[in-house]
Every structure is written in C-alpha cells, then in structure tokens.
mmCIF file of C-alpha atoms in Angstrom:
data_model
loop_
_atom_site.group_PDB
_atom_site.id
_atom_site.type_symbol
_atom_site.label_atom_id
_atom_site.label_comp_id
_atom_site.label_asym_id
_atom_site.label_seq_id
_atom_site.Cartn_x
_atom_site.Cartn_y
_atom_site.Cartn_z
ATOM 1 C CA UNK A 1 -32.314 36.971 30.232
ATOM 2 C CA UNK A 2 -30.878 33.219 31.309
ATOM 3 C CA UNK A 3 -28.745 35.122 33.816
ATOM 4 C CA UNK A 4 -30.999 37.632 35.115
ATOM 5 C CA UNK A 5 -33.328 33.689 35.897
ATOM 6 C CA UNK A 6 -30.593 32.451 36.955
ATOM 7 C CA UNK A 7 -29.780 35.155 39.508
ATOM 8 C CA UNK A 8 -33.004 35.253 40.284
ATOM 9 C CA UNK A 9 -33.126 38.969 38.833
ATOM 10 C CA UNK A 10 -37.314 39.617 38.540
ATOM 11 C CA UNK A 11 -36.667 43.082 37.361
ATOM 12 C CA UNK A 12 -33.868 42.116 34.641
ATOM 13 C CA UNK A 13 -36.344 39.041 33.553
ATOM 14 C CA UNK A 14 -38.853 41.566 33.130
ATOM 15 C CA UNK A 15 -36.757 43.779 31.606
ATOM 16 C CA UNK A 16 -35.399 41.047 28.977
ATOM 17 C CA UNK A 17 -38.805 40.031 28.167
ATOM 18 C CA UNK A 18 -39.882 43.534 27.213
ATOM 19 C CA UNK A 19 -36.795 43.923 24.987
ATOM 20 C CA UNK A 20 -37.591 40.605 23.215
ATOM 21 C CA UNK A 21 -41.232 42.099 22.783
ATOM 22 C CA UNK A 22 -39.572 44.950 20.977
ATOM 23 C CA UNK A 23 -37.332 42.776 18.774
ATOM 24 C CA UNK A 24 -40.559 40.728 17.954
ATOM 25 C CA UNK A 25 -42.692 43.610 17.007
ATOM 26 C CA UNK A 26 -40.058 44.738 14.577
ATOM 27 C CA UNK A 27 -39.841 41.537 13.221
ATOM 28 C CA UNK A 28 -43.648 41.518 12.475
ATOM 29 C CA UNK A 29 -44.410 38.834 14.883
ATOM 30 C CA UNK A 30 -47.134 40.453 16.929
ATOM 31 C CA UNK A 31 -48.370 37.462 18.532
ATOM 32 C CA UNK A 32 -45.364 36.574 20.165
ATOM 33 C CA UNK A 33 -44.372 40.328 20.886
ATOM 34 C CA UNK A 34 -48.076 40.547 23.061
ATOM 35 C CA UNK A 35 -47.612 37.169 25.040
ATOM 36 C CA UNK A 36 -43.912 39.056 25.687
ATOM 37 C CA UNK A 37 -45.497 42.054 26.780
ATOM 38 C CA UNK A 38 -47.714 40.281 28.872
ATOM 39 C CA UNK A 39 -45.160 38.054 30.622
ATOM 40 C CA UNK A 40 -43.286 41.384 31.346
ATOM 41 C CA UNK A 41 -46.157 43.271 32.391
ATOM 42 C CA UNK A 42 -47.357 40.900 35.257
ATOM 43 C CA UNK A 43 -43.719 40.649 36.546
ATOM 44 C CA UNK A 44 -43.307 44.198 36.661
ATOM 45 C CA UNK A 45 -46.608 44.741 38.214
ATOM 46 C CA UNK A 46 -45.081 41.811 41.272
ATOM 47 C CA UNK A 47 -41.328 43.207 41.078
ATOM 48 C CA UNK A 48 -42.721 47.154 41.503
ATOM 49 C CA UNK A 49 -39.950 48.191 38.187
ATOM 50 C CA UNK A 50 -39.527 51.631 37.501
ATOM 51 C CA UNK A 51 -38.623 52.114 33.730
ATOM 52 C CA UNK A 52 -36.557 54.759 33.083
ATOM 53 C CA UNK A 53 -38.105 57.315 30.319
ATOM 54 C CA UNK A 54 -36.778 55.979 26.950
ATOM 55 C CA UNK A 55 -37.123 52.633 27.926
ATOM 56 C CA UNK A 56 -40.891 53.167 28.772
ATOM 57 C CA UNK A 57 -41.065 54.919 25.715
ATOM 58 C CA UNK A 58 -40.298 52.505 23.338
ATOM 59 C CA UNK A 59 -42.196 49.881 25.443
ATOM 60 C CA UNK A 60 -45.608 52.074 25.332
ATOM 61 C CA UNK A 61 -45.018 52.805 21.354
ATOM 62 C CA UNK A 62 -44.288 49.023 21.191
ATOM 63 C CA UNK A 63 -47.164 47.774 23.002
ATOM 64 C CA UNK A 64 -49.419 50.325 21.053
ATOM 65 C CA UNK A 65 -48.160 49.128 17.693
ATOM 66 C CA UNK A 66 -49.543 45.580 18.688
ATOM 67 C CA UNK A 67 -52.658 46.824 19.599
ATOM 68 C CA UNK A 68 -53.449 48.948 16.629
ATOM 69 C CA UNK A 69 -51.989 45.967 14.320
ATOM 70 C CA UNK A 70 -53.624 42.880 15.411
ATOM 71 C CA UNK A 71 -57.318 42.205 16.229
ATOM 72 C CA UNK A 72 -58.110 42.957 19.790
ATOM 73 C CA UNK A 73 -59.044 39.148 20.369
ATOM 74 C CA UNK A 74 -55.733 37.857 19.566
ATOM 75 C CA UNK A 75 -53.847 40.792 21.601
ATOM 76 C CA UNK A 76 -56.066 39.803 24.301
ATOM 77 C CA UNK A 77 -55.758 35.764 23.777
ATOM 78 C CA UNK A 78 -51.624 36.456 23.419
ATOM 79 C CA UNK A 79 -51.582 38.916 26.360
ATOM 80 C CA UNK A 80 -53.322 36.857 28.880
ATOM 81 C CA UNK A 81 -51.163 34.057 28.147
ATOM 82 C CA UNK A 82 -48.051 35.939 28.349
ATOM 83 C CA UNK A 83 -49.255 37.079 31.925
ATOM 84 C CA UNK A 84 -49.964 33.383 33.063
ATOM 85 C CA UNK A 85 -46.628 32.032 32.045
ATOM 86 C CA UNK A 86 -44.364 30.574 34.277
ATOM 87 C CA UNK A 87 -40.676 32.138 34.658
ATOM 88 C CA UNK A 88 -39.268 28.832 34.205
#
C-alpha cells in the first residue's frame, strides 16, 4: 500500500485498501472494514479498476457481510467517511 502511494499507483492503493477491508472484516472490525471499502470504492470509481473475478468476489461477499452485520446507519456513517478520505 505505502508503495503503490508512493508510486503514485491509484489502482494498487485501491486495491490495498480493499484487501485491508477484507482482513478487517475477518477480524470482526466492521467499522473500519466499511470506511476501507469506502475509501476503495471512490478511488476505483476515479481510477476506472477492473477487478478480476475472485478478487471481486471476495470484495462483494466482503462488503455484503458488513452490510448484513452492522446497522445500516453506521455502514452508511463508516462508508461515507471512507469515500471522503484523503490518500495521504
């Protein structure tokens, strides 16, 4: 993640942050895992990413898992701010 910033890399940023969703949600934190998902959905939405299939799977089951877990306010609250945080 540090060198995909570094290199200015939007798609492996994106990429990095959606992983660290995925280690989150295992880990129970749900919070954190939607302000991930949301930090990784707005710069794949800029960058134009293309997952490939397994990758988008576990992303989508991911994401879902959040939803269904945690009340919709605080997936909303989390995913907002994940989509207005700065790269830096």
């Amino acid at each position: 993640l540090e060198l995909s910033y570094t290199e200015e890399d939007t798609v492996g940023v994106a990429r990095g942050l959606a992983g660290l969703a995925s280690v989150a949600v295992a880990e129970q934190d749900l919070v954190r895992a939607a302000c991930l998902f949301g930090g990784a959905e707005v710069l794949a939405e800029a960058s134009g990413i293309r997952m490939d299939p397994v990758v988008l799977a576990i992303h989508r089951r991911d994401a879902y898992l959040v939803r269904v877990r945690l009340d919709r306010s605080y997936v909303a609250r989390a995913w907002e701010g994940g989509r207005k945080m700065s790269v830096e």
